[in-house]
């Protein structure tokens, strides 16, 4: 994508030096339901003959999101940071605990507790010291105790990866910024259905909400100095 034109917003963004001791990697919705090329959404598109619609999404997940998130997990743990998984889905089939606009999506992808669709993808499997929070809304702050958890853990610098860039990742990251957290979206560890939506979300986020960085940049921040 072409470089965007100069923007006045950058002049008002406060500088921030990341502190690994207060950092957390927030991995959003990396579940089989919509975050894996063998999951229900991918299979539904293939069965309908519309897999071209999600081709960019799942190629990017396989090629970039999963491997880069694995690198970030390793680095965050080594730096003494916290790894937090945010999942999306219903408590039961039929999604009675979900807002109306999410129920059909959960039902059609079989995304509820106990179902494989709801599980975090094996390549990014959590470890016992990690935290997992389930949400039923696009943004995590609306339907979970993530704010309380982050403050209890003393985490202020948040790095976001996952899917979808312009939906659950972006919304949760914006909610975090509005609550005073220092937020970074990891450009090459996020994906959505279309590249233009991905790029637009990142471009808009870095206007006041926070930073956008590549995985290698974040690894450099987390490395011992």
Short mmCIF file of C-alpha atoms in Angstrom, two decimals, residues 4-222:
data_model
loop_
_atom_site.label_atom_id
_atom_site.label_comp_id
_atom_site.label_asym_id
_atom_site.label_seq_id
_atom_site.Cartn_x
_atom_site.Cartn_y
_atom_site.Cartn_z
CA UNK A 4 -0.21 7.73 3.41
CA UNK A 5 0.05 11.52 3.17
CA UNK A 6 1.44 13.53 6.06
CA UNK A 7 -0.99 13.81 8.95
CA UNK A 8 -1.20 16.41 11.72
CA UNK A 9 -2.13 13.75 14.31
CA UNK A 10 1.47 12.59 14.69
CA UNK A 11 2.45 15.88 16.25
CA UNK A 12 0.11 15.24 19.16
CA UNK A 13 1.14 11.67 19.92
CA UNK A 14 3.07 11.31 23.15
CA UNK A 15 6.40 9.49 23.04
CA UNK A 16 6.60 6.22 24.91
CA UNK A 17 9.47 4.00 25.99
CA UNK A 18 8.29 0.42 26.43
CA UNK A 19 9.00 -1.33 29.73
CA UNK A 20 9.12 -5.16 29.39
CA UNK A 21 8.55 -5.54 33.12
CA UNK A 22 5.12 -3.94 32.69
CA UNK A 23 4.31 -5.49 29.31
CA UNK A 24 1.74 -7.98 28.12
CA UNK A 25 1.19 -9.69 24.80
CA UNK A 26 -2.55 -9.80 24.12
CA UNK A 27 -3.42 -12.49 21.57
CA UNK A 28 -6.91 -11.93 20.20
CA UNK A 29 -9.26 -14.67 18.94
CA UNK A 30 -6.63 -17.06 17.61
CA UNK A 31 -9.08 -19.96 17.69
CA UNK A 32 -10.06 -22.59 15.17
CA UNK A 33 -13.42 -20.89 14.55
CA UNK A 34 -12.02 -18.06 12.45
CA UNK A 35 -8.27 -18.03 13.08
CA UNK A 36 -7.04 -21.18 11.36
CA UNK A 37 -7.16 -22.46 7.74
CA UNK A 38 -8.63 -25.77 8.91
CA UNK A 39 -11.38 -24.19 11.02
CA UNK A 40 -15.14 -23.77 10.48
CA UNK A 41 -15.01 -20.42 8.70
CA UNK A 42 -12.44 -21.68 6.18
CA UNK A 43 -14.34 -24.92 5.67
CA UNK A 44 -17.63 -23.04 5.21
CA UNK A 45 -16.09 -20.84 2.51
CA UNK A 46 -14.63 -23.89 0.76
CA UNK A 47 -17.96 -25.76 0.85
CA UNK A 48 -19.71 -22.75 -0.67
CA UNK A 49 -17.04 -22.25 -3.30
CA UNK A 50 -16.28 -18.79 -1.96
CA UNK A 51 -12.86 -19.48 -0.44
CA UNK A 52 -11.35 -16.71 -2.56
CA UNK A 53 -13.12 -14.30 -0.20
CA UNK A 54 -10.93 -15.40 2.70
CA UNK A 55 -7.79 -16.46 0.79
CA UNK A 56 -5.74 -13.43 1.92
CA UNK A 57 -6.87 -13.90 5.52
CA UNK A 58 -5.87 -17.52 5.91
CA UNK A 59 -2.65 -17.25 3.92
CA UNK A 60 -1.59 -14.38 6.14
CA UNK A 61 -2.53 -16.30 9.29
CA UNK A 62 -0.42 -19.28 8.23
CA UNK A 63 2.51 -17.31 6.84
CA UNK A 64 2.76 -14.44 9.31
CA UNK A 65 0.33 -14.30 12.20
CA UNK A 66 1.02 -17.71 13.74
CA UNK A 67 4.82 -17.76 13.30
CA UNK A 68 5.28 -14.14 14.38
CA UNK A 69 3.00 -14.55 17.39
CA UNK A 70 5.03 -17.59 18.43
CA UNK A 71 8.20 -15.49 18.30
CA UNK A 72 6.53 -12.78 20.35
CA UNK A 73 5.30 -15.28 22.95
CA UNK A 74 8.82 -16.60 23.44
CA UNK A 75 10.29 -13.11 23.71
CA UNK A 76 7.58 -11.84 26.08
CA UNK A 77 8.06 -14.75 28.46
CA UNK A 78 11.85 -14.35 28.37
CA UNK A 79 11.50 -10.64 29.17
CA UNK A 80 9.27 -11.32 32.19
CA UNK A 81 6.16 -10.06 30.46
CA UNK A 82 2.71 -11.62 30.59
CA UNK A 83 0.92 -13.51 27.82
CA UNK A 84 -2.85 -13.08 27.75
CA UNK A 85 -5.20 -14.86 25.37
CA UNK A 86 -8.53 -13.28 24.56
CA UNK A 87 -11.05 -15.68 23.04
CA UNK A 88 -14.45 -15.04 21.53
CA UNK A 89 -17.46 -17.32 21.64
CA UNK A 90 -20.57 -18.36 23.50
CA UNK A 91 -20.96 -20.39 26.68
CA UNK A 92 -23.48 -22.76 25.05
CA UNK A 93 -24.77 -23.75 21.60
CA UNK A 94 -27.21 -21.18 20.31
CA UNK A 95 -25.17 -18.42 21.96
CA UNK A 96 -27.80 -17.20 24.45
CA UNK A 97 -25.17 -15.18 26.33
CA UNK A 98 -24.03 -13.29 23.21
CA UNK A 99 -25.38 -9.98 21.94
CA UNK A 100 -27.88 -10.44 19.09
CA UNK A 101 -25.50 -9.26 16.38
CA UNK A 102 -23.00 -12.04 17.26
CA UNK A 103 -25.31 -15.03 17.79
CA UNK A 104 -25.64 -16.30 14.23
CA UNK A 105 -21.90 -15.97 13.68
CA UNK A 106 -21.15 -18.05 16.78
CA UNK A 107 -23.82 -20.61 15.89
CA UNK A 108 -22.74 -21.01 12.26
CA UNK A 109 -19.09 -21.54 13.24
CA UNK A 110 -19.92 -23.78 16.21
CA UNK A 111 -18.04 -21.40 18.47
CA UNK A 112 -18.98 -22.22 22.05
CA UNK A 113 -17.24 -23.61 25.11
CA UNK A 114 -16.30 -27.26 24.73
CA UNK A 115 -16.25 -27.19 20.92
CA UNK A 116 -13.05 -27.49 18.90
CA UNK A 117 -13.98 -24.27 17.13
CA UNK A 118 -13.61 -22.42 20.41
CA UNK A 119 -10.16 -23.81 21.20
CA UNK A 120 -6.99 -21.74 20.79
CA UNK A 121 -5.02 -23.04 17.80
CA UNK A 122 -2.48 -25.69 18.71
CA UNK A 123 0.46 -23.74 17.30
CA UNK A 124 -0.14 -21.02 19.94
CA UNK A 125 -1.18 -23.25 22.83
CA UNK A 126 -1.18 -21.45 26.21
CA UNK A 127 1.01 -22.49 29.11
CA UNK A 128 -0.11 -22.71 32.75
CA UNK A 129 1.22 -19.26 33.64
CA UNK A 130 -0.79 -17.57 30.88
CA UNK A 131 -4.25 -16.07 31.31
CA UNK A 132 -7.27 -16.78 29.08
CA UNK A 133 -10.28 -14.47 28.96
CA UNK A 134 -13.48 -15.23 27.03
CA UNK A 135 -15.50 -12.43 25.49
CA UNK A 136 -18.83 -12.40 23.68
CA UNK A 137 -18.42 -8.94 22.18
CA UNK A 138 -16.10 -7.50 19.53
CA UNK A 139 -14.15 -5.51 22.12
CA UNK A 140 -12.86 -7.38 25.16
CA UNK A 141 -13.40 -4.56 27.65
CA UNK A 142 -17.16 -4.65 27.10
CA UNK A 143 -17.76 -8.22 28.28
CA UNK A 144 -14.77 -9.33 30.37
CA UNK A 145 -12.70 -8.40 33.41
CA UNK A 146 -9.59 -7.76 31.31
CA UNK A 147 -9.10 -4.25 32.72
CA UNK A 148 -9.10 -5.58 36.29
CA UNK A 149 -6.73 -8.39 35.30
CA UNK A 150 -4.23 -6.09 33.59
CA UNK A 151 -4.19 -3.65 36.50
CA UNK A 152 -3.86 -6.47 39.02
CA UNK A 153 -0.89 -7.84 37.08
CA UNK A 154 0.67 -4.39 36.81
CA UNK A 155 0.65 -4.44 33.01
CA UNK A 156 0.62 -1.11 31.18
CA UNK A 157 2.40 -1.71 27.86
CA UNK A 158 0.17 -3.87 25.66
CA UNK A 159 1.13 -5.50 22.37
CA UNK A 160 -1.76 -6.83 20.28
CA UNK A 161 -1.79 -9.66 17.74
CA UNK A 162 -4.55 -11.82 16.25
CA UNK A 163 -7.73 -11.51 14.23
CA UNK A 164 -9.46 -9.65 12.88
CA UNK A 165 -7.31 -6.54 12.55
CA UNK A 166 -10.19 -4.16 11.88
CA UNK A 167 -12.65 -5.77 14.28
CA UNK A 168 -11.75 -7.49 17.55
CA UNK A 169 -8.07 -6.52 17.57
CA UNK A 170 -8.64 -2.87 16.71
CA UNK A 171 -11.69 -2.44 18.96
CA UNK A 172 -10.01 -3.98 22.01
CA UNK A 173 -6.83 -2.00 21.40
CA UNK A 174 -8.81 1.25 21.15
CA UNK A 175 -10.67 0.42 24.35
CA UNK A 176 -7.32 -0.14 26.06
CA UNK A 177 -5.91 3.16 24.82
CA UNK A 178 -8.95 5.05 26.09
CA UNK A 179 -8.33 3.51 29.52
CA UNK A 180 -4.77 4.78 29.66
CA UNK A 181 -2.74 1.81 28.46
CA UNK A 182 0.19 2.23 26.09
CA UNK A 183 -0.85 0.17 23.09
CA UNK A 184 1.02 -1.26 20.12
CA UNK A 185 -0.56 -3.16 17.23
CA UNK A 186 1.88 -5.64 15.70
CA UNK A 187 1.41 -5.10 11.98
CA UNK A 188 2.68 -8.46 10.71
CA UNK A 189 1.02 -10.52 13.44
CA UNK A 190 -2.58 -9.48 12.64
CA UNK A 191 -4.92 -10.42 9.82
CA UNK A 192 -8.40 -9.82 8.50
CA UNK A 193 -10.39 -10.79 5.44
CA UNK A 194 -9.11 -8.16 3.00
CA UNK A 195 -5.80 -6.35 2.82
CA UNK A 196 -7.42 -2.94 2.40
CA UNK A 197 -9.35 -3.38 5.66
CA UNK A 198 -6.14 -4.42 7.44
CA UNK A 199 -4.15 -1.43 6.18
CA UNK A 200 -6.94 1.06 6.85
CA UNK A 201 -7.36 -0.17 10.43
CA UNK A 202 -3.64 0.17 11.15
CA UNK A 203 -3.44 3.60 9.55
CA UNK A 204 -6.40 4.85 11.56
CA UNK A 205 -5.23 3.31 14.84
CA UNK A 206 -1.94 5.18 14.82
CA UNK A 207 -3.86 8.44 14.77
CA UNK A 208 -4.02 9.10 18.54
CA UNK A 209 -4.71 5.57 19.79
CA UNK A 210 -1.22 4.08 19.74
CA UNK A 211 1.67 2.69 17.77
CA UNK A 212 1.94 0.24 14.89
CA UNK A 213 5.15 -1.80 14.79
CA UNK A 214 6.50 -4.89 13.05
CA UNK A 215 7.41 -8.04 14.95
CA UNK A 216 11.14 -7.43 14.62
CA UNK A 217 10.74 -3.96 16.16
CA UNK A 218 8.86 -5.41 19.14
CA UNK A 219 11.45 -8.15 19.61
CA UNK A 220 14.08 -5.44 19.78
CA UNK A 221 12.13 -3.63 22.50
CA UNK A 222 11.77 -6.81 24.54
#
